[in-house]
Structure formats: C-alpha cells, structure tokens
Coordinates of C-alpha atoms in Angstrom, one line a residue:
X676 CA 66.4 -35.8 5.7
X677 CA 68.0 -32.9 6.3
X678 CA 71.9 -32.4 6.2
X679 CA 72.6 -34.1 10.1
X680 CA 70.5 -37.0 8.9
X681 CA 72.2 -37.3 6.3
X682 CA 75.8 -37.1 7.5
X683 CA 74.8 -39.8 10.3
X684 CA 73.3 -42.0 7.8
X685 CA 76.4 -42.0 5.7
X686 CA 78.8 -42.4 7.8
X687 CA 76.8 -45.3 9.8
X688 CA 76.6 -47.4 6.4
X689 CA 80.2 -47.2 5.3
X690 CA 81.5 -47.7 9.1
X691 CA 79.0 -50.9 8.9
X692 CA 80.8 -51.9 5.9
X693 CA 83.9 -51.8 7.8
X694 CA 85.3 -48.1 7.0
X695 CA 87.1 -46.4 9.6
X696 CA 85.2 -43.2 10.4
X697 CA 88.0 -40.1 10.2
X698 CA 88.1 -36.6 10.8
X699 CA 87.7 -33.9 7.7
X700 CA 90.6 -31.9 7.6
X701 CA 91.3 -27.8 7.1
X702 CA 89.9 -25.8 4.7
X703 CA 93.7 -24.6 3.6
X704 CA 95.6 -27.5 2.6
X705 CA 98.9 -27.7 4.4
X706 CA 102.2 -27.8 1.9
X707 CA 100.3 -28.3 -1.3
X708 CA 100.6 -25.4 -3.5
X709 CA 98.5 -26.2 -6.1
X710 CA 95.5 -25.1 -4.6
X711 CA 94.0 -22.2 -2.4
X712 CA 91.5 -24.2 -0.6
X713 CA 90.6 -27.9 0.1
X714 CA 88.7 -28.6 -3.1
X715 CA 87.2 -32.0 -2.4
X716 CA 87.1 -34.7 0.0
X717 CA 89.9 -36.6 -1.5
X718 CA 92.0 -33.5 -1.6
X719 CA 93.9 -34.5 2.4
X720 CA 94.2 -37.8 1.0
X721 CA 96.3 -37.3 -1.9
X722 CA 99.4 -38.8 0.1
X723 CA 97.5 -42.1 0.8
X724 CA 95.9 -42.3 -2.5
X725 CA 99.3 -42.1 -3.8
X726 CA 100.5 -45.6 -1.7
X727 CA 101.5 -44.0 1.6
X728 CA 99.6 -46.4 4.3
X729 CA 96.9 -44.5 6.4
X730 CA 97.2 -45.2 10.0
X731 CA 93.5 -45.9 10.1
X732 CA 93.6 -48.7 7.3
X733 CA 92.5 -49.0 4.0
X734 CA 88.6 -48.1 4.1
X735 CA 88.1 -44.7 5.1
X736 CA 85.1 -42.3 5.4
X737 CA 84.3 -39.2 6.4
X738 CA 82.4 -35.7 5.6
X739 CA 84.8 -33.0 4.6
X740 CA 84.2 -28.9 4.3
X741 CA 85.4 -27.7 0.8
X742 CA 85.5 -24.4 -1.0
X743 CA 85.7 -23.9 -4.7
X744 CA 86.4 -20.5 -6.1
X745 CA 86.5 -21.1 -10.1
X746 CA 82.7 -19.6 -10.5
X747 CA 82.2 -17.0 -7.8
X748 CA 80.4 -15.0 -10.4
X749 CA 78.0 -18.1 -11.3
X750 CA 76.7 -17.6 -7.4
X751 CA 73.3 -16.2 -7.1
X752 CA 71.7 -18.6 -9.0
X753 CA 69.6 -21.6 -7.3
X754 CA 72.8 -23.9 -7.6
X755 CA 76.0 -23.2 -7.5
X756 CA 77.7 -22.7 -4.1
X757 CA 81.2 -21.6 -3.2
X758 CA 81.7 -23.4 0.2
X759 CA 79.9 -26.8 0.1
X760 CA 79.9 -30.0 2.2
X761 CA 81.1 -33.6 0.6
X762 CA 80.6 -37.0 2.0
X763 CA 83.5 -39.7 0.7
X764 CA 84.7 -43.1 1.3
X765 CA 87.9 -44.5 -0.1
X766 CA 89.8 -47.7 -0.7
X767 CA 93.2 -47.7 -0.7
X768 CA 93.8 -51.0 -2.4
X769 CA 90.8 -52.8 -0.8
X770 CA 87.8 -53.4 -2.8
X771 CA 87.5 -52.0 -6.5
X772 CA 84.8 -51.5 -8.9
X773 CA 82.2 -53.8 -7.7
X774 CA 82.6 -53.3 -4.1
X775 CA 82.6 -49.5 -4.8
X776 CA 79.1 -49.7 -7.0
X777 CA 77.3 -52.3 -4.7
X778 CA 78.0 -50.2 -1.7
X779 CA 76.8 -47.2 -3.7
X780 CA 73.9 -48.6 -5.2
X781 CA 73.0 -50.2 -1.7
X782 CA 73.0 -47.0 0.1
X783 CA 71.2 -45.0 -2.8
X784 CA 68.2 -47.4 -2.6
X785 CA 67.9 -49.8 0.1
X786 CA 64.5 -48.8 2.2
X787 CA 67.0 -48.8 5.2
X788 CA 69.4 -45.8 3.6
X789 CA 68.2 -43.2 1.4
X790 CA 65.2 -45.5 -0.3
X791 CA 65.5 -43.8 -3.6
X792 CA 63.2 -45.8 -6.5
X793 CA 65.7 -47.3 -9.0
X794 CA 63.6 -46.1 -11.8
X795 CA 64.7 -42.3 -10.4
X796 CA 68.4 -43.7 -11.5
X797 CA 70.8 -43.2 -14.2
X798 CA 74.6 -43.9 -14.4
X799 CA 77.2 -42.7 -16.5
X800 CA 80.4 -44.5 -17.7
X801 CA 83.5 -43.5 -19.5
X802 CA 83.1 -44.6 -23.2
X803 CA 86.9 -45.3 -24.0
X804 CA 89.1 -44.0 -26.2
X805 CA 92.5 -45.1 -27.9
X806 CA 94.9 -46.6 -25.9
X807 CA 92.4 -46.8 -22.9
X808 CA 89.2 -49.6 -23.6
X809 CA 85.4 -48.8 -22.3
X810 CA 84.6 -49.3 -18.9
X811 CA 82.7 -52.4 -19.3
X812 CA 83.4 -53.7 -15.8
X813 CA 81.6 -51.0 -14.5
X814 CA 78.7 -51.5 -17.1
X815 CA 78.4 -55.1 -15.9
X816 CA 77.9 -54.2 -12.0
X817 CA 75.2 -51.6 -12.6
X818 CA 73.3 -54.2 -15.3
X819 CA 73.6 -57.1 -12.5
X820 CA 72.1 -54.4 -10.0
X821 CA 69.4 -53.9 -12.0
X822 CA 70.0 -50.5 -14.0
X823 CA 68.8 -51.0 -17.7
X824 CA 70.9 -50.4 -20.8
X825 CA 68.6 -47.3 -21.8
X826 CA 69.5 -45.7 -17.9
X827 CA 73.6 -46.2 -18.9
X828 CA 75.0 -43.0 -20.7
X829 CA 78.8 -43.9 -22.6
X830 CA 80.7 -40.6 -22.1
X831 CA 84.0 -39.5 -23.1
X832 CA 86.9 -38.2 -21.1
X833 CA 85.8 -35.0 -20.4
X834 CA 82.4 -36.2 -18.4
X835 CA 83.8 -39.9 -16.7
X836 CA 87.6 -39.3 -16.4
X837 CA 89.4 -38.1 -12.9
X838 CA 93.0 -37.3 -13.2
X839 CA 95.9 -36.9 -13.4
X840 CA 96.4 -33.6 -11.8
X841 CA 99.5 -33.0 -13.8
X842 CA 100.9 -34.0 -17.0
X843 CA 101.7 -37.9 -15.1
X844 CA 100.7 -39.9 -12.3
X845 CA 97.4 -41.9 -11.3
X846 CA 94.3 -41.5 -12.9
X847 CA 91.3 -43.6 -14.2
X848 CA 87.3 -43.6 -15.0
X849 CA 84.6 -42.5 -13.0
X850 CA 81.1 -43.8 -12.8
X851 CA 78.1 -41.0 -11.7
X852 CA 75.1 -41.6 -10.2
X853 CA 72.2 -39.1 -11.4
X854 CA 68.7 -38.4 -10.2
X855 CA 65.8 -37.7 -12.4
X856 CA 63.8 -34.7 -10.9
X857 CA 61.0 -35.3 -13.5
X858 CA 57.6 -37.0 -13.3
X859 CA 58.4 -39.0 -16.2
X860 CA 61.6 -39.5 -18.8
X861 CA 61.3 -37.0 -21.7
X862 CA 61.3 -40.0 -23.9
X863 CA 62.2 -43.8 -24.3
X864 CA 66.0 -42.8 -24.7
X865 CA 66.1 -40.3 -21.7
X866 CA 69.2 -40.3 -19.7
X867 CA 72.1 -38.4 -18.0
X868 CA 73.5 -37.2 -21.6
X869 CA 70.2 -36.0 -23.0
X870 CA 69.4 -32.4 -23.0
X871 CA 66.1 -32.1 -21.3
X872 CA 68.0 -30.8 -17.7
X873 CA 66.1 -33.2 -15.6
X874 CA 69.2 -35.2 -14.6
X875 CA 71.2 -34.2 -11.3
X876 CA 74.3 -35.9 -10.5
X877 CA 74.0 -36.9 -6.8
X878 CA 77.2 -39.2 -6.6
X879 CA 80.5 -40.1 -8.3
X880 CA 82.8 -43.0 -7.8
X881 CA 86.3 -42.5 -9.2
X882 CA 88.3 -45.7 -9.9
X883 CA 92.3 -44.5 -9.5
X884 CA 93.1 -47.8 -12.3
X885 CA 95.8 -46.6 -14.4
X886 CA 99.3 -44.5 -14.3
X887 CA 99.7 -42.1 -16.9
X888 CA 103.6 -41.8 -18.1
X889 CA 105.5 -39.1 -19.8
X890 CA 104.9 -40.5 -23.1
X891 CA 101.4 -40.3 -23.0
X892 CA 100.5 -44.1 -22.6
X893 CA 99.0 -45.7 -19.8
X894 CA 99.9 -48.4 -17.5
X895 CA 97.4 -50.7 -15.0
X896 CA 98.6 -49.0 -11.1
X897 CA 99.8 -52.1 -9.0
X898 CA 97.5 -50.6 -6.2
X899 CA 94.2 -49.6 -7.2
X900 CA 91.9 -47.4 -5.4
X901 CA 89.1 -46.0 -5.1
X902 CA 87.5 -42.2 -4.3
X903 CA 84.0 -41.5 -4.3
X904 CA 82.0 -37.9 -3.4
X905 CA 78.7 -37.1 -2.7
X906 CA 77.5 -33.4 -2.2
X907 CA 75.5 -32.8 1.2
X908 CA 73.3 -30.0 0.1
X909 CA 72.7 -31.2 -3.5
X910 CA 71.8 -34.5 -2.2
X911 CA 69.4 -33.1 0.5
X912 CA 67.8 -30.8 -2.0
X913 CA 66.9 -34.1 -4.2
X914 CA 65.9 -36.1 -1.4
X915 CA 63.1 -33.2 -0.4
X916 CA 62.2 -32.8 -3.7
X917 CA 63.4 -29.5 -3.7
X918 CA 65.1 -27.7 -6.9
X919 CA 67.3 -25.2 -5.4
X920 CA 70.1 -25.8 -2.4
X921 CA 69.2 -22.6 -0.8
X922 CA 65.7 -24.2 0.2
X923 CA 66.9 -26.9 2.6
X924 CA 67.0 -26.4 6.0
X925 CA 70.7 -25.5 6.3
X926 CA 69.9 -22.2 4.2
X927 CA 66.5 -21.5 5.5
X928 CA 67.5 -19.7 8.6
X929 CA 70.5 -17.8 7.2
X930 CA 67.8 -16.5 4.3
X931 CA 65.6 -15.5 7.1
X932 CA 68.6 -13.6 9.4
X933 CA 69.4 -11.9 5.8
X934 CA 65.8 -10.1 5.5
X935 CA 65.7 -9.1 8.8
X936 CA 69.0 -7.7 8.6
X937 CA 67.8 -5.8 5.5
X938 CA 64.8 -4.3 7.0
X939 CA 62.6 -7.1 6.7
X940 CA 62.5 -8.4 2.9
X941 CA 61.0 -12.0 2.4
X942 CA 62.8 -14.2 0.5
X943 CA 60.8 -15.2 -2.8
X944 CA 59.1 -11.7 -3.2
X945 CA 61.6 -10.6 -6.3
X946 CA 64.1 -12.4 -8.0
X947 CA 67.0 -9.8 -8.7
X948 CA 66.4 -9.5 -4.6
X949 CA 66.5 -13.2 -4.1
X950 CA 69.5 -13.5 -5.9
X951 CA 71.3 -10.9 -3.9
X952 CA 70.2 -12.8 -1.0
X953 CA 71.7 -16.1 -2.2
X954 CA 74.6 -14.6 -2.6
X955 CA 74.9 -13.4 0.9
X956 CA 73.9 -16.3 2.1
X957 CA 76.7 -18.6 0.5
X958 CA 79.4 -16.1 1.1
X959 CA 78.8 -15.3 4.6
X960 CA 78.5 -18.9 5.4
X961 CA 82.1 -19.5 3.4
X962 CA 83.8 -16.5 4.8
X963 CA 82.7 -17.7 8.3
X964 CA 84.0 -21.5 7.7
X965 CA 87.6 -19.9 6.4
X966 CA 87.6 -17.5 9.6
X967 CA 86.4 -20.4 12.1
X968 CA 89.4 -22.6 10.4
X969 CA 92.4 -23.6 12.9
X970 CA 94.5 -22.5 10.0
X971 CA 92.3 -19.5 9.4
X972 CA 93.6 -16.5 7.1
X973 CA 93.0 -13.1 7.4
X974 CA 91.4 -10.9 4.4
X975 CA 94.2 -9.6 2.0
X976 CA 95.4 -8.9 -1.1
X977 CA 97.1 -12.1 -1.8
X978 CA 96.3 -16.0 -2.2
X979 CA 93.1 -17.3 0.1
X980 CA 93.3 -14.0 1.9
X981 CA 92.2 -12.6 -1.2
X982 CA 89.8 -14.9 -2.2
X983 CA 88.1 -14.3 1.3
X984 CA 88.3 -10.2 1.1
X985 CA 86.5 -10.7 -2.1
X986 CA 83.9 -13.0 -0.3
X987 CA 83.2 -10.7 2.2
X988 CA 83.2 -7.6 0.0
X989 CA 80.8 -9.2 -2.6
X990 CA 78.6 -9.8 -0.1
X991 CA 78.5 -6.4 1.9
X992 CA 78.1 -4.7 -2.1
X993 CA 74.9 -6.8 -2.2
X994 CA 73.9 -6.5 1.7
X995 CA 74.1 -2.8 0.4
X996 CA 72.1 -3.0 -2.3
X997 CA 69.6 -5.0 -0.8
X998 CA 69.1 -2.8 2.3
X999 CA 68.8 0.2 0.1
X1000 CA 66.1 -1.2 -1.5
X1001 CA 64.1 -1.8 1.6
X1002 CA 64.9 0.9 3.4
X1003 CA 66.7 3.8 1.8
X1004 CA 68.1 5.8 4.5
X1005 CA 69.4 3.0 6.8
X1006 CA 72.8 2.6 7.2
X1007 CA 74.8 -0.8 6.6
X1008 CA 76.8 -1.4 9.9
X1009 CA 77.6 -4.5 11.2
X1010 CA 75.4 -6.3 8.6
X1011 CA 77.3 -9.8 8.1
X1012 CA 78.4 -10.7 11.9
X1013 CA 75.0 -11.3 12.9
X1014 CA 74.2 -13.7 10.1
X1015 CA 77.6 -15.8 10.7
X1016 CA 76.3 -16.1 14.1
X1017 CA 73.1 -18.1 12.6
X1018 CA 76.1 -19.9 10.3
X1019 CA 77.8 -20.8 13.4
X1020 CA 74.8 -21.9 15.5
X1021 CA 73.6 -24.3 12.3
X1022 CA 76.9 -26.1 12.0
X1023 CA 78.6 -26.1 15.6
X1024 CA 77.5 -29.4 16.1
X1025 CA 79.2 -31.2 13.0
X1026 CA 82.0 -28.1 12.8
X1027 CA 82.9 -27.1 16.8
X1028 CA 85.8 -24.8 15.7
X1029 CA 82.9 -22.4 14.6
X1030 CA 81.8 -21.8 18.3
X1031 CA 85.3 -22.0 19.4
X1032 CA 86.3 -19.1 17.2
X1033 CA 82.8 -17.2 17.4
X1034 CA 84.5 -13.7 18.1
X1035 CA 87.3 -13.8 16.5
X1036 CA 84.9 -14.6 13.3
X1037 CA 82.9 -11.6 14.4
X1038 CA 85.4 -9.5 14.8
X1039 CA 87.3 -9.9 11.4
X1040 CA 84.0 -9.6 9.5
X1041 CA 83.0 -6.2 11.4
X1042 CA 86.7 -5.1 10.7
X1043 CA 86.6 -6.2 6.8
X1044 CA 83.1 -4.7 6.6
X1045 CA 84.2 -1.2 7.8
X1046 CA 87.3 -1.2 5.8
X1047 CA 85.2 -1.9 2.6
X1048 CA 82.6 0.6 3.5
X1049 CA 85.7 3.1 3.7
X1050 CA 86.6 2.0 0.3
X1051 CA 83.1 2.7 -1.5
X1052 CA 83.2 6.3 0.5
X1053 CA 86.9 6.5 -1.3
X1054 CA 85.3 5.9 -4.6
X1055 CA 82.3 7.9 -4.3
X1056 CA 85.0 10.8 -3.6
X1057 CA 86.9 10.0 -6.7
X1058 CA 83.5 10.0 -8.6
X1059 CA 83.0 13.3 -7.3
X1060 CA 86.3 14.7 -8.8
X1061 CA 85.9 13.4 -12.3
X1062 CA 82.1 14.7 -12.2
X1063 CA 82.9 18.2 -13.5
X1064 CA 84.7 17.3 -16.6
X1065 CA 81.9 14.4 -17.2
X1066 CA 79.1 16.7 -17.1
X1067 CA 81.0 19.1 -19.6
X1068 CA 80.8 16.4 -22.3
X1069 CA 77.4 16.8 -24.2
X1070 CA 77.3 13.2 -24.9
X1071 CA 76.9 12.7 -21.0
X1072 CA 79.0 9.4 -21.4
X1073 CA 81.2 8.4 -18.7
X1074 CA 84.5 6.7 -20.4
X1075 CA 84.7 2.9 -19.6
X1076 CA 88.4 3.3 -18.8
X1077 CA 87.6 5.8 -16.3
X1078 CA 84.5 3.5 -14.8
X1079 CA 86.8 0.5 -14.9
X1080 CA 90.0 2.8 -12.9
X1081 CA 87.7 3.2 -10.2
X1082 CA 86.9 -0.4 -10.1
X1083 CA 90.4 -1.6 -10.3
X1084 CA 92.4 1.0 -8.3
X1085 CA 89.9 2.1 -5.6
X1086 CA 87.8 -1.0 -5.5
X1087 CA 84.6 0.7 -6.3
X1088 CA 81.9 -1.6 -7.9
X1089 CA 80.7 -1.3 -11.6
X1090 CA 76.8 -1.2 -10.3
X1091 CA 77.5 1.7 -8.1
X1092 CA 79.4 3.8 -10.6
X1093 CA 76.4 3.0 -12.5
X1094 CA 74.1 4.2 -9.8
X1095 CA 75.8 7.5 -9.4
X1096 CA 76.1 8.1 -13.0
X1097 CA 72.5 7.8 -13.7
X1098 CA 71.7 10.6 -10.5
X1099 CA 73.7 12.8 -12.7
X1100 CA 72.1 11.9 -16.1
X1101 CA 75.2 10.2 -17.0
X1102 CA 75.4 6.9 -18.7
X1103 CA 78.8 4.8 -18.8
X1104 CA 80.2 3.0 -22.2
X1105 CA 79.9 -0.4 -20.9
X1106 CA 81.4 -1.9 -23.9
X1107 CA 84.9 0.1 -23.2
X1108 CA 84.4 -1.0 -19.4
X1109 CA 83.9 -4.6 -20.1
X1110 CA 86.4 -5.0 -22.5
X1111 CA 88.9 -3.4 -19.9
X1112 CA 87.4 -6.0 -17.5
X1113 CA 87.9 -8.9 -19.7
X1114 CA 91.6 -8.5 -19.9
X1115 CA 91.7 -7.7 -16.3
X1116 CA 89.7 -11.2 -16.1
X1117 CA 92.4 -13.2 -18.3
X1118 CA 95.4 -11.8 -16.8
X1119 CA 94.0 -12.8 -13.2
X1120 CA 92.9 -16.3 -14.5
X1121 CA 96.7 -16.8 -16.2
X1122 CA 98.0 -16.0 -12.9
X1123 CA 95.7 -18.2 -10.8
X1124 CA 96.2 -21.3 -13.2
X1125 CA 98.9 -22.4 -11.5
X1126 CA 97.5 -22.3 -8.1
X1127 CA 94.0 -24.0 -9.1
X1128 CA 95.8 -26.6 -11.8
X1129 CA 94.3 -29.9 -9.6
X1130 CA 94.8 -30.7 -6.2
X1131 CA 97.4 -33.1 -5.9
X1132 CA 100.1 -31.9 -3.8
X1133 CA 103.5 -31.7 -5.1
X1134 CA 105.1 -35.3 -4.1
X1135 CA 108.5 -34.2 -6.0
X1136 CA 112.2 -34.9 -4.6
X1137 CA 112.4 -30.9 -3.9
X1138 CA 109.3 -30.6 -2.2
X1139 CA 109.8 -33.6 0.2
X1140 CA 113.2 -31.9 1.0
X1141 CA 111.4 -28.6 2.0
X1142 CA 108.8 -30.2 3.8
X1143 CA 111.5 -32.0 6.1
X1144 CA 112.9 -28.7 6.4
X1145 CA 109.8 -27.1 8.1
X1146 CA 110.3 -29.6 11.0
X1147 CA 113.8 -28.5 11.4
X1148 CA 112.8 -24.7 11.0
X1149 CA 109.8 -25.2 13.3
X1150 CA 111.9 -26.6 15.9
X1151 CA 114.6 -24.1 15.7
X1152 CA 112.3 -21.2 16.1
X1153 CA 110.9 -22.6 19.2
X1154 CA 114.4 -23.0 20.5
X1155 CA 115.5 -19.4 19.3
X1156 CA 112.0 -17.6 20.4
X1157 CA 110.0 -19.9 22.8
X1158 CA 108.0 -22.7 23.0
X1159 CA 105.1 -20.0 22.2
X1160 CA 105.8 -20.8 18.8
X1161 CA 103.5 -22.6 16.8
X1162 CA 103.0 -23.2 12.9
X1163 CA 99.9 -21.1 11.4
X1164 CA 100.4 -22.6 7.8
X1165 CA 103.1 -23.4 5.2
X1166 CA 103.4 -23.4 1.5
X1167 CA 105.7 -25.7 -0.4
X1168 CA 107.1 -25.8 -3.9
X1169 CA 109.9 -27.0 -5.7
X1170 CA 111.6 -23.9 -5.1
X1171 CA 110.7 -22.4 -1.8
X1172 CA 109.3 -22.9 1.3
X1173 CA 107.1 -20.2 2.8
X1174 CA 106.2 -20.9 7.0
X1175 CA 103.7 -19.1 9.1
X1176 CA 104.2 -19.1 12.8
X1177 CA 102.9 -17.0 15.5
X1178 CA 105.1 -14.5 17.2
X1179 CA 104.9 -10.8 18.5
X1180 CA 107.6 -9.2 17.0
X1181 CA 109.7 -8.8 14.0
X1182 CA 112.6 -11.1 14.3
X1183 CA 116.2 -9.9 14.6
X1184 CA 119.0 -10.8 12.3
X1185 CA 120.8 -12.4 15.5
X1186 CA 117.7 -14.6 15.6
X1187 CA 117.4 -15.3 11.9
X1188 CA 121.0 -16.3 11.8
X1189 CA 120.3 -18.5 14.6
X1190 CA 117.6 -20.2 13.4
X1191 CA 119.5 -20.7 10.2
X1192 CA 122.6 -21.9 11.8
X1193 CA 120.6 -24.0 14.0
X1194 CA 118.8 -25.8 10.8
X1195 CA 122.0 -26.0 8.7
X1196 CA 123.9 -27.7 11.9
X1197 CA 121.1 -30.4 11.9
X1198 CA 121.8 -30.5 8.3
X1199 CA 125.4 -31.1 8.8
X1200 CA 124.7 -33.9 11.5
X1201 CA 122.9 -36.1 9.0
X1202 CA 120.1 -37.0 11.2
X1203 CA 118.1 -39.9 10.3
X1204 CA 114.2 -39.3 9.8
X1205 CA 112.0 -42.0 10.8
X1206 CA 108.2 -42.3 11.3
X1207 CA 106.2 -44.3 14.3
X1208 CA 102.7 -44.9 14.2
X1209 CA 101.0 -44.2 17.9
X1210 CA 97.7 -43.0 19.2
X1211 CA 97.3 -39.4 19.9
X1212 CA 97.9 -39.8 23.9
X1213 CA 101.5 -41.7 23.2
X1214 CA 102.0 -38.6 21.0
X1215 CA 101.6 -36.3 22.9
X1216 CA 103.4 -38.0 26.1
X1217 CA 106.1 -38.2 23.5
X1218 CA 106.5 -34.2 23.3
X1219 CA 105.7 -34.3 19.7
X1220 CA 104.5 -31.2 18.0
X1221 CA 100.9 -31.0 16.5
X1222 CA 99.3 -28.4 14.5
X1223 CA 96.8 -26.6 17.2
X1224 CA 93.5 -27.0 16.4
X1225 CA 94.0 -29.4 14.2
X1226 CA 91.8 -32.6 14.2
X1227 CA 93.6 -36.0 14.6
X1228 CA 92.7 -39.9 14.2
X1229 CA 93.3 -42.2 17.1
X1230 CA 96.4 -43.5 15.3
X1231 CA 98.6 -40.9 14.1
X1232 CA 102.3 -40.6 12.1
X1233 CA 104.7 -39.0 14.6
X1234 CA 108.2 -38.2 12.4
X1235 CA 111.2 -38.2 14.5
X1236 CA 114.6 -35.9 13.5
X1237 CA 117.4 -37.7 15.3
X1238 CA 117.8 -40.6 17.2
X1239 CA 115.6 -42.2 20.1
X1240 CA 117.8 -41.3 22.9
X1241 CA 118.8 -37.8 21.3
X1242 CA 116.1 -36.4 19.1
X1243 CA 116.1 -33.0 17.6
X1244 CA 112.2 -32.7 16.7
X1245 CA 109.3 -34.9 17.1
X1246 CA 106.0 -33.8 14.9
X1247 CA 102.4 -35.2 13.8
X1248 CA 102.5 -35.5 10.4
X1249 CA 101.4 -37.1 7.0
X1250 CA 104.5 -36.9 5.4
X1251 CA 106.2 -37.5 3.1
X1252 CA 109.8 -37.0 3.9
X1253 CA 113.5 -37.8 3.3
X1254 CA 115.3 -40.4 5.5
X1255 CA 118.0 -38.2 6.5
X1256 CA 118.7 -34.7 6.6
X1257 CA 122.4 -34.8 4.8
X1258 CA 120.2 -34.6 1.4
X1259 CA 118.5 -31.5 1.8
X1260 CA 121.4 -28.9 1.2
X1261 CA 122.3 -25.5 2.7
X1262 CA 119.0 -23.8 4.3
X1263 CA 119.1 -20.2 4.0
X1264 CA 116.4 -17.9 5.4
X1265 CA 115.6 -14.9 2.6
X1266 CA 113.1 -12.7 4.0
X1267 CA 111.2 -12.7 7.3
X1268 CA 108.0 -10.3 7.5
X1269 CA 104.4 -10.1 9.1
X1270 CA 101.6 -12.0 7.8
X1271 CA 98.9 -11.0 9.8
X1272 CA 98.4 -10.0 13.5
X1273 CA 100.4 -11.9 16.0
X1274 CA 101.4 -14.1 13.1
X1275 CA 105.3 -13.7 11.2
X1276 CA 106.4 -15.5 7.9
X1277 CA 109.5 -16.7 6.6
X1278 CA 110.6 -17.7 3.1
X1279 CA 113.8 -20.1 3.0
X1280 CA 115.1 -21.7 0.2
X1281 CA 117.3 -24.8 0.4
X1282 CA 120.7 -24.3 -2.1

C-alpha cells in the first residue's frame, strides 16, 4: 500500500462512519504564538476541541501537513522527519472511548481496510495516578475486541497523557496502538513497554476527558472530545515491511534525484553518504511545502523564516559534502530546485498549491542557496585571514572559540572549518567549540520555549480582542491603501498584534494615522460583532474577505462587524471574537516595516 492509497482508505473509512471530510490547513498557524508551524492534525481544530461548533459538524476526518523542528539534528537516521503527513479523525462531543477504539480496531484489522493481523498489535493505556484513575474503560474495550492482557501495557503520564498545553485546560489519557516488526515476541511478556525495540507506534487515540484547574485538580469535562493521529510515512513503511521511512515510494524518486544531482551516487552504497541523502530528502521536502504554502514565509533570521533558512542551508551543506565526495571538481549550483521539482510532482495531487507555486518555490530555493554559498565563501576568506597566526602556533591547534566565531558570526559550519584546518595540518579544539556551541544551544532553546511550548492558541480575553482588531485593521488598510491589500499572516499574543499584508511600498505617516483613526472610529461606535454560517458561494456573494489560497469547507463562518444594513467588515474566520468593538480599547500602530518582498508588517497594541 502506498501513501495515496492510505490517504484514500482512511478518508473513505471514516466518511462511511459519518465523518465529514474537511480540508487540511496551512503549515503556518494563524493567530497562534505558541508554535511556529502546524505540529499535529489537531492544531487547526483547537477552537472546536475547546467548545466552538465546527461548520461541518461533530464528526470530522482529514489529512494534514505538519512540521516539527524540535529534533532537526536527529534527521539523518532512518526514522526522523521534519515534515510529515498526519491522518486524523475527531469527535466533538459525539462518540468517546468505545466508539473511537472500535473504529481504530476495525480500520487496522479488517481485511477491507488495512488487514493487520491482530497478533501483530498491542496497545498502551494510562496507568493512573493520584487524582486520576487508571483508564480501565479503554482496557475493557480493547479486551472485548480481542487484545489479550499480555498485549496491554499500563504506562505513566509521560507516555499516555495529553495536555494541557498550558498550566490549565482540557487534557486526558490516550491509548496508543503498536505494531510488532519482528517474527515473534522476544518473550511471553513482550509488549510496547519492552526494551527489545521491536514495537512501533502506529496510531494514537486521545481522550479529552478532564479540565485541569488552577489548583492542580481535575474535573470531568461536560463535553468530551476525541482526537486521533496516524502518521502516513510510518504507517506506509510498516504496511510494506520497511524498517525505514526513507524506503517507501514517496521518498524513492526524491532520493534518486539527489543521487543524480550528486554525480551519480547510488543510495545504499555508503552509510555516511546515505545520511546526507536522507537529510537532503527530508529538508528539501519540508522547505518545498513551506514555500508552497498559502501563508508561505521567506527565509529570514527570525521565527518560521529562520527554521526555513536552517533547513535549506543544512540541505545545501550536505549537498555540497555529497557532490564533492563524488565529483570533487564539480560546482554546486541550483542543487535544490530540481529536487524540489520532484517533490512537487509527487505531492501535487494531494496538495495542488505546490504546483500553483512551482516557480516561486524554485526561485526562493535558488536565491537562498546562492546566498549560502556566498556565506561559505566569506567564511573561507575569514579562515584564511586567521591562518598565518594559526600556523605560527607550534601545537597546530585552532582554538575552539575561533571555530565557533566562524560558525556564529558567518554561519560557517564546523565540518567545513575542520576540512580547511586539516588541509593545513591543523586540528581544532573541539572540546572548546562544543562547550561554546552547547551554551549557544541552551540560549536558543530558552528563547524558543515560549514558541514551541504547546500548540494551543491563546484563547484569553486579550488575544480575542486582538483577533477582532485584526479584522478592523484589515478593512481599514483596504480603505486607505486599496483593495489589493490582502492578509499574508498574523501573530497575536496577549500583549500585541502583528499583521502582514500585501503592499508594494512603505506606508506614509498620513496613511498610518488614517488606518489608526478608522479603527478607533469603529471601536468608539461600539459596533456589534456577529457570526453567520453560510456556504462558500454565499460568503463570496456577501463580499466577505477570505484568505487567498486557503482551503475552506463547504460551510464557513463569516464574522460581521457592524449591522446587517451597514456592516463595516465581513470576513471568513474561525474566531474567536468579542461581542462588540467597544470592549477593545484604544488602537495604536507602533511600527510599520517591510516583512519580505511585496509584504509589509504592522505591529500594534490595544491600550
């Protein structure tokens, strides 16, 4: 079974069970400062898991593109991925544990669907702790379906509990399904908690059952929800008897293209080179999806743009390493964009936005690749400036602090510094470099913790006020600058709003003041804010603004600011919003600046 077949089977199965097939959303979440990218299938559905009604109903299914960047350095082995696809089904106050587990079991084991032998499966459940009982409800369902006691592992919170993302909020136990990749269990008690390494997680059912309160206690939720997730790449590998996700059909053409671009290298010939191939394959695929996203960002030195730049440059570095190993005299030029073209061909059926943005993806990759090659050349020049003094040292050792300066200041990889040093008969004090690098990582991690801390968007009072204010400002920008203005992204915290929009030139002081005045005028009028469900066609006829390139369901929420007879703004949006604009406070634009080519950025506050 290949990825396309798995996607279709999964969707068909859950549609047959009364689920609405909804579109996957952008890789770059809107109005959620807690993450840089969509990290799981549930991420775009958080408002509905927290209580809002979904336009498509209370049973949902989709496939979602995701990126997780917490272990980029681990990519290169046979299992880690930065970009991956997640299959998911949800119950919003409808079925709960029994329904979710029974459907999971049927899809996994029925010959009509995946047909996995029951003896190949095992499950884990929450073992319980003070204040929260063991999940015996799930155990009872699994046993009824035929999973024996010795294939059920009772595991602690770190293994079988989800949430809350913050200190309080919805959370609950989960039950994970595992597949045994060996011929036979290592012992009579072999199950997922076993250290034999033969069990691979294939699916996860999360039961949002409790609300954690500020005092640390748990109370049952009135509306219980189910969130599930199945990774496409890992599942396809398991179903085809592969031990590596890079051996499945969606990676084979990419790996072949990398080998051709590297002078004819055949994957599987050398483990060190294979590692570089896997890094390139993953990172180019991830970068292609980010650049092809409706909310695409460009490589930069901050936020999602920084992660994108890091992925591209790591791929270039390993491409340079690979091509020089195969053809030492060759020049590395336009290495990534031909590989990206293969990625687009593979995925354009499921994600048509990739084909629509083919030219811009190639252009961005070529520009960033050339920039990085210039960076490498600068680093080599700086190394040459250091060389005379280094050669005078009888120990022939380059201080680690100098190697780290090349890395930190010029972006010059330590591996290349080592290569240059070796050519001159020098070694590098790696202990000193590693110490400096570790401090750098700790600082970066501390700065990132607030960004990667969860995935639940801020639903607090101030964030809701800022969310509503973005609608007012979006309309005001169209009035002042013209109808060409379109939202290109936003980021909201409890302290401020950041709004990116399409516009060709910096705003004048007069234009900034006009936008600010229009927004404050609507706030002073205390305009009502209302929501109406309508079809996409009805929304378009009503004049509602929608995000360019975004995929919407047949039924959408349209938020109107103002009365039906005299509305100021109509916009397709998932919410949440205040009831009236008078609660927002005074709106003030603090800064207007460039974000990227053709895109401006406004930072504003509510006082």
